[in-house]
mmCIF file of C-alpha atoms in Angstrom:
data_model
loop_
_atom_site.group_PDB
_atom_site.id
_atom_site.type_symbol
_atom_site.label_atom_id
_atom_site.label_comp_id
_atom_site.label_asym_id
_atom_site.label_seq_id
_atom_site.Cartn_x
_atom_site.Cartn_y
_atom_site.Cartn_z
ATOM 1 C CA ASN A 1 0.007 -0.070 -0.011
ATOM 2 C CA ALA A 2 1.239 3.501 -0.892
ATOM 3 C CA GLY A 3 -0.698 5.098 2.105
ATOM 4 C CA VAL A 4 -1.198 8.769 1.501
ATOM 5 C CA THR A 5 0.378 10.434 -1.567
ATOM 6 C CA GLN A 6 0.578 14.019 -2.677
ATOM 7 C CA THR A 7 1.058 15.498 -6.035
ATOM 8 C CA PRO A 8 3.119 17.657 -6.724
ATOM 9 C CA LYS A 9 6.029 17.658 -4.283
ATOM 10 C CA PHE A 10 7.232 21.209 -5.084
ATOM 11 C CA ARG A 11 5.540 24.093 -6.903
ATOM 12 C CA VAL A 12 6.485 27.719 -7.532
ATOM 13 C CA LEU A 13 3.608 29.983 -8.541
ATOM 14 C CA LYS A 14 3.260 33.676 -9.263
ATOM 15 C CA THR A 15 0.786 35.809 -7.502
ATOM 16 C CA GLY A 16 -2.602 35.471 -8.972
ATOM 17 C CA GLN A 17 -1.983 32.064 -10.551
ATOM 18 C CA SER A 18 -4.223 29.000 -9.645
ATOM 19 C CA MET A 19 -3.272 25.412 -8.986
ATOM 20 C CA THR A 20 -4.690 22.216 -7.532
ATOM 21 C CA LEU A 21 -2.972 19.902 -5.077
ATOM 22 C CA LEU A 22 -4.001 16.352 -5.263
ATOM 23 C CA CYS A 23 -4.050 13.958 -2.279
ATOM 24 C CA ALA A 24 -4.889 10.197 -2.675
ATOM 25 C CA GLN A 25 -5.112 7.472 -0.075
ATOM 26 C CA ASP A 26 -5.448 3.692 -0.704
ATOM 27 C CA MET A 27 -6.507 2.736 2.955
ATOM 28 C CA ASN A 28 -10.274 3.220 2.433
ATOM 29 C CA HIS A 29 -10.442 5.940 5.064
ATOM 30 C CA GLU A 30 -13.487 7.981 5.444
ATOM 31 C CA TYR A 31 -11.952 11.080 6.681
ATOM 32 C CA MET A 32 -9.464 13.367 4.944
ATOM 33 C CA TYR A 33 -7.722 16.534 5.905
ATOM 34 C CA TRP A 34 -5.675 19.415 4.412
ATOM 35 C CA TYR A 35 -3.216 21.293 6.625
ATOM 36 C CA ARG A 36 -0.615 23.969 6.144
ATOM 37 C CA GLN A 37 2.532 24.066 8.190
ATOM 38 C CA ASP A 38 4.307 27.386 8.623
ATOM 39 C CA PRO A 39 7.539 27.858 10.786
ATOM 40 C CA GLY A 40 6.697 28.320 14.459
ATOM 41 C CA MET A 41 2.866 27.685 13.831
ATOM 42 C CA GLY A 42 2.518 24.009 14.007
ATOM 43 C CA LEU A 43 -0.137 22.542 11.657
ATOM 44 C CA ARG A 44 -3.354 24.434 10.987
ATOM 45 C CA LEU A 45 -6.367 22.716 9.469
ATOM 46 C CA ILE A 46 -7.625 24.262 6.176
ATOM 47 C CA HIS A 47 -10.508 22.082 5.141
ATOM 48 C CA TYR A 48 -11.607 18.499 5.928
ATOM 49 C CA SER A 49 -14.000 15.876 4.681
ATOM 50 C CA VAL A 50 -16.002 13.276 6.527
ATOM 51 C CA GLY A 51 -16.931 11.336 3.428
ATOM 52 C CA GLU A 52 -17.213 11.316 -0.369
ATOM 53 C CA GLY A 53 -19.103 14.320 -1.569
ATOM 54 C CA THR A 54 -18.812 16.282 1.753
ATOM 55 C CA THR A 55 -16.383 18.968 2.824
ATOM 56 C CA ALA A 56 -16.127 21.399 5.681
ATOM 57 C CA LYS A 57 -14.038 24.449 6.673
ATOM 58 C CA GLY A 58 -11.197 24.143 9.118
ATOM 59 C CA GLU A 59 -9.205 26.752 11.064
ATOM 60 C CA VAL A 60 -7.880 28.816 8.092
ATOM 61 C CA PRO A 61 -10.147 28.147 4.958
ATOM 62 C CA ASP A 62 -9.883 31.485 3.321
ATOM 63 C CA GLY A 63 -8.362 31.524 -0.221
ATOM 64 C CA TYR A 64 -8.724 27.660 -0.544
ATOM 65 C CA ASN A 65 -11.440 25.444 -1.989
ATOM 66 C CA VAL A 66 -11.630 21.541 -1.740
ATOM 67 C CA SER A 67 -13.529 18.755 -3.427
ATOM 68 C CA ARG A 68 -13.970 15.131 -2.557
ATOM 69 C CA LEU A 69 -15.612 13.542 -5.567
ATOM 70 C CA LYS A 70 -14.137 10.087 -4.960
ATOM 71 C CA LYS A 71 -13.496 8.633 -1.515
ATOM 72 C CA GLN A 72 -9.822 8.095 -2.223
ATOM 73 C CA ASN A 73 -9.088 11.617 -3.412
ATOM 74 C CA PHE A 74 -9.177 15.085 -1.773
ATOM 75 C CA LEU A 75 -8.214 18.025 -3.892
ATOM 76 C CA LEU A 76 -7.082 21.432 -2.583
ATOM 77 C CA GLY A 77 -7.468 24.332 -4.917
ATOM 78 C CA LEU A 78 -5.919 27.836 -4.955
ATOM 79 C CA GLU A 79 -7.914 30.079 -7.276
ATOM 80 C CA SER A 80 -5.667 33.194 -6.981
ATOM 81 C CA ALA A 81 -2.429 32.467 -5.192
ATOM 82 C CA ALA A 82 -1.097 35.066 -2.736
ATOM 83 C CA PRO A 83 2.334 35.187 -1.210
ATOM 84 C CA SER A 84 0.808 34.501 2.209
ATOM 85 C CA GLN A 85 -0.043 30.967 0.916
ATOM 86 C CA THR A 86 3.605 30.080 0.658
ATOM 87 C CA SER A 87 3.846 27.134 3.002
ATOM 88 C CA VAL A 88 4.160 23.388 3.200
ATOM 89 C CA TYR A 89 0.821 21.710 2.714
ATOM 90 C CA PHE A 90 0.055 18.202 4.183
ATOM 91 C CA CYS A 91 -2.794 15.940 3.490
ATOM 92 C CA ALA A 92 -3.861 13.350 6.020
ATOM 93 C CA SER A 93 -6.518 10.655 6.348
ATOM 94 C CA SER A 94 -8.025 8.558 9.117
ATOM 95 C CA TYR A 95 -10.603 5.867 9.770
ATOM 96 C CA ARG A 96 -14.089 6.885 11.202
ATOM 97 C CA LEU A 97 -14.226 5.568 14.663
ATOM 98 C CA ALA A 98 -17.144 6.052 17.099
ATOM 99 C CA GLY A 99 -15.917 8.055 20.150
ATOM 100 C CA GLY A 100 -12.856 9.453 18.529
ATOM 101 C CA GLY A 101 -9.411 8.002 18.851
ATOM 102 C CA ASN A 102 -8.690 8.608 15.126
ATOM 103 C CA GLU A 103 -4.954 8.275 14.285
ATOM 104 C CA GLN A 104 -4.059 10.313 11.224
ATOM 105 C CA PHE A 105 -1.894 9.155 8.366
ATOM 106 C CA PHE A 106 0.009 11.851 6.682
ATOM 107 C CA GLY A 107 1.418 12.396 3.082
ATOM 108 C CA PRO A 108 4.895 13.584 2.489
ATOM 109 C CA GLY A 109 3.822 17.219 1.893
ATOM 110 C CA THR A 110 3.826 19.741 -0.969
ATOM 111 C CA ARG A 111 6.266 22.644 -0.631
ATOM 112 C CA LEU A 112 4.563 25.727 -2.356
ATOM 113 C CA THR A 113 6.184 29.090 -2.923
ATOM 114 C CA VAL A 114 4.134 32.059 -4.147
ATOM 115 C CA LEU A 115 6.288 34.875 -5.772
ATOM 116 C CA SER B 1 -4.334 30.783 20.504
ATOM 117 C CA GLN B 2 -3.445 27.207 19.840
ATOM 118 C CA GLN B 3 -5.243 24.539 21.913
ATOM 119 C CA GLY B 4 -1.937 22.726 22.483
ATOM 120 C CA GLU B 5 1.253 24.454 23.473
ATOM 121 C CA GLU B 6 4.450 22.661 23.952
ATOM 122 C CA ASP B 7 7.381 23.047 26.068
ATOM 123 C CA PRO B 8 10.355 23.392 25.493
ATOM 124 C CA GLN B 9 10.303 24.683 21.838
ATOM 125 C CA ALA B 10 13.809 23.081 21.415
ATOM 126 C CA LEU B 11 15.738 20.443 23.196
ATOM 127 C CA SER B 12 19.327 19.175 22.763
ATOM 128 C CA ILE B 13 20.605 16.127 24.473
ATOM 129 C CA GLN B 14 23.350 13.583 24.313
ATOM 130 C CA GLU B 15 22.646 10.057 22.996
ATOM 131 C CA GLY B 16 21.593 7.749 25.841
ATOM 132 C CA GLU B 17 19.905 10.509 27.855
ATOM 133 C CA ASN B 18 16.158 10.736 28.424
ATOM 134 C CA ALA B 19 14.030 13.461 26.594
ATOM 135 C CA THR B 20 10.849 14.888 28.136
ATOM 136 C CA MET B 21 8.562 17.253 26.263
ATOM 137 C CA ASN B 22 5.415 18.672 27.707
ATOM 138 C CA CYS B 23 2.079 19.815 26.233
ATOM 139 C CA SER B 24 -0.609 21.889 27.695
ATOM 140 C CA TYR B 25 -4.069 22.381 26.302
ATOM 141 C CA LYS B 26 -7.075 24.578 27.145
ATOM 142 C CA THR B 27 -10.356 22.651 26.714
ATOM 143 C CA SER B 28 -11.614 19.222 27.440
ATOM 144 C CA ILE B 29 -10.405 16.525 25.274
ATOM 145 C CA ASN B 30 -11.481 13.044 24.120
ATOM 146 C CA ASN B 31 -7.896 11.976 23.638
ATOM 147 C CA LEU B 32 -4.358 13.332 23.125
ATOM 148 C CA GLN B 33 -1.927 12.087 20.447
ATOM 149 C CA TRP B 34 1.747 12.531 19.917
ATOM 150 C CA TYR B 35 3.349 12.680 16.400
ATOM 151 C CA ARG B 36 6.899 12.784 15.158
ATOM 152 C CA GLN B 37 8.177 14.682 12.167
ATOM 153 C CA ASN B 38 11.526 14.022 10.568
ATOM 154 C CA SER B 39 12.956 17.045 8.647
ATOM 155 C CA GLY B 40 11.213 17.429 5.249
ATOM 156 C CA ARG B 41 8.718 14.540 5.951
ATOM 157 C CA GLY B 42 5.123 14.125 6.946
ATOM 158 C CA LEU B 43 4.008 13.462 10.440
ATOM 159 C CA VAL B 44 4.131 9.950 11.907
ATOM 160 C CA HIS B 45 1.679 8.954 14.787
ATOM 161 C CA LEU B 46 3.451 7.665 17.810
ATOM 162 C CA ILE B 47 0.958 7.093 20.599
ATOM 163 C CA LEU B 48 -2.542 7.907 21.654
ATOM 164 C CA ILE B 49 -3.826 8.364 25.242
ATOM 165 C CA ARG B 50 -7.396 8.660 26.114
ATOM 166 C CA SER B 51 -8.857 11.065 28.593
ATOM 167 C CA ASN B 52 -9.645 8.308 31.102
ATOM 168 C CA GLU B 53 -6.015 7.046 31.016
ATOM 169 C CA ARG B 54 -3.092 8.404 33.101
ATOM 170 C CA GLU B 55 -0.139 6.767 31.554
ATOM 171 C CA LYS B 56 0.674 4.729 28.474
ATOM 172 C CA HIS B 57 3.840 2.931 27.223
ATOM 173 C CA SER B 58 5.064 1.896 23.799
ATOM 174 C CA GLY B 59 8.633 0.706 23.484
ATOM 175 C CA ARG B 60 10.971 3.643 24.657
ATOM 176 C CA LEU B 61 7.959 6.120 24.792
ATOM 177 C CA ARG B 62 6.057 6.863 27.929
ATOM 178 C CA VAL B 63 3.211 9.284 27.862
ATOM 179 C CA THR B 64 1.300 10.769 30.847
ATOM 180 C CA LEU B 65 -1.905 12.738 30.862
ATOM 181 C CA ASP B 66 -3.155 14.903 33.702
ATOM 182 C CA THR B 67 -6.631 16.059 32.762
ATOM 183 C CA SER B 68 -6.888 18.192 35.961
ATOM 184 C CA LYS B 69 -3.896 20.200 34.904
ATOM 185 C CA LYS B 70 -4.710 19.948 31.212
ATOM 186 C CA SER B 71 -1.293 18.693 30.369
ATOM 187 C CA SER B 72 0.559 15.698 28.872
ATOM 188 C CA SER B 73 4.216 14.757 28.792
ATOM 189 C CA LEU B 74 6.173 12.563 26.378
ATOM 190 C CA LEU B 75 9.318 10.798 27.758
ATOM 191 C CA ILE B 76 11.741 9.094 25.321
ATOM 192 C CA THR B 77 14.211 6.963 27.194
ATOM 193 C CA ALA B 78 17.633 6.065 26.085
ATOM 194 C CA SER B 79 17.573 8.431 23.186
ATOM 195 C CA ARG B 80 19.265 7.706 19.946
ATOM 196 C CA ALA B 81 20.533 10.009 17.146
ATOM 197 C CA ALA B 82 17.693 8.636 15.038
ATOM 198 C CA ASP B 83 15.198 10.172 17.466
ATOM 199 C CA THR B 84 16.248 13.639 16.226
ATOM 200 C CA ALA B 85 13.014 15.170 14.846
ATOM 201 C CA SER B 86 10.185 17.500 15.808
ATOM 202 C CA TYR B 87 7.526 16.231 18.242
ATOM 203 C CA PHE B 88 3.915 17.471 18.189
ATOM 204 C CA CYS B 89 1.038 16.794 20.509
ATOM 205 C CA ALA B 90 -2.429 16.822 19.049
ATOM 206 C CA THR B 91 -5.696 17.072 20.915
ATOM 207 C CA ALA B 92 -9.171 15.535 19.849
ATOM 208 C CA LEU B 93 -11.958 17.477 21.552
ATOM 209 C CA ILE B 94 -15.014 15.992 23.049
ATOM 210 C CA TYR B 95 -17.824 15.744 20.527
ATOM 211 C CA ASN B 96 -15.431 16.074 17.826
ATOM 212 C CA GLN B 97 -16.846 16.020 14.368
ATOM 213 C CA GLY B 98 -14.757 14.371 11.667
ATOM 214 C CA GLY B 99 -11.902 13.200 13.875
ATOM 215 C CA LYS B 100 -10.346 16.653 13.850
ATOM 216 C CA LEU B 101 -7.039 17.249 15.742
ATOM 217 C CA ILE B 102 -5.590 20.441 16.872
ATOM 218 C CA PHE B 103 -1.786 20.376 16.853
ATOM 219 C CA GLY B 104 0.657 22.217 18.960
ATOM 220 C CA GLN B 105 3.643 24.146 17.708
ATOM 221 C CA GLY B 106 6.016 21.338 18.334
ATOM 222 C CA THR B 107 9.324 20.568 20.233
ATOM 223 C CA GLU B 108 12.357 20.315 18.144
ATOM 224 C CA LEU B 109 14.557 17.416 19.600
ATOM 225 C CA SER B 110 18.144 17.160 18.680
ATOM 226 C CA VAL B 111 20.087 14.036 19.900
ATOM 227 C CA LYS B 112 23.843 14.250 19.590
ATOM 228 C CA PRO B 113 25.822 11.116 19.097
#
C-alpha cells in the first residue's frame, strides 16, 4: 500500500495564478484533511472531509477550496495564489471511529512558494 | 491561541539521555496524540492516550496525561541520534466531528551522538 500520496512535491507560482494539489489514499479511509505548516505555527487545518461528496471548513479556509468527488481523493485548490499562501501543505486521512481516537496518516507534503 | 502548547520549543541532549517534552491544552479532550516529524517529511503517529487514561507506554516512549492540569508529557528513554525530529502533541476535542485534531507548535529534539 502506498498510504497517503501527494502531487506535486514542489511548486512555484506567481501571485494570481491558480493550482490544484492532489491527495490520494489507498486505505479506504472516510476522513481526509488538508493542513498547512508554517515555521513556528504548527499545523493548521484548512478544510476537511468526513466522506465522499462532503467537505467542511477548518481553522484557516480563506483562499482555498476543496473537493472530494471520490472517496480516495481530496483536492485542494488555490484560485488566485497570494504570497501569504507560501507554505508546506500536508494531506492526512483517518478511519471513522465512534468516540474518536482517530490516528491520522500523513502524506509527504507539498512545498509551495508564491512569488 | 493554539489549543496545544508545547514546552520546550527546542531540546538538545546527548545520545543515551532521556528526553521529556510537555504539552498543555485549554479545553476538555477526548484523547491526546503525539506525532513525530523528521525533517522534510510528513508526520507519523506515535501514541494515543485517552482522557480516562493516566499513563501509556510504547517501547521507549512513555506518555502521561493529567486532565486536572490539562497537560501531557512525552518521555523518550535512552535516546538515539535517530530520534532527532520535531514532536507534536495533538488534541481531539469532546464531541469532535470528523476526527479533527488540533496540533501544538512542536518541540524540536536534537540528539547528539
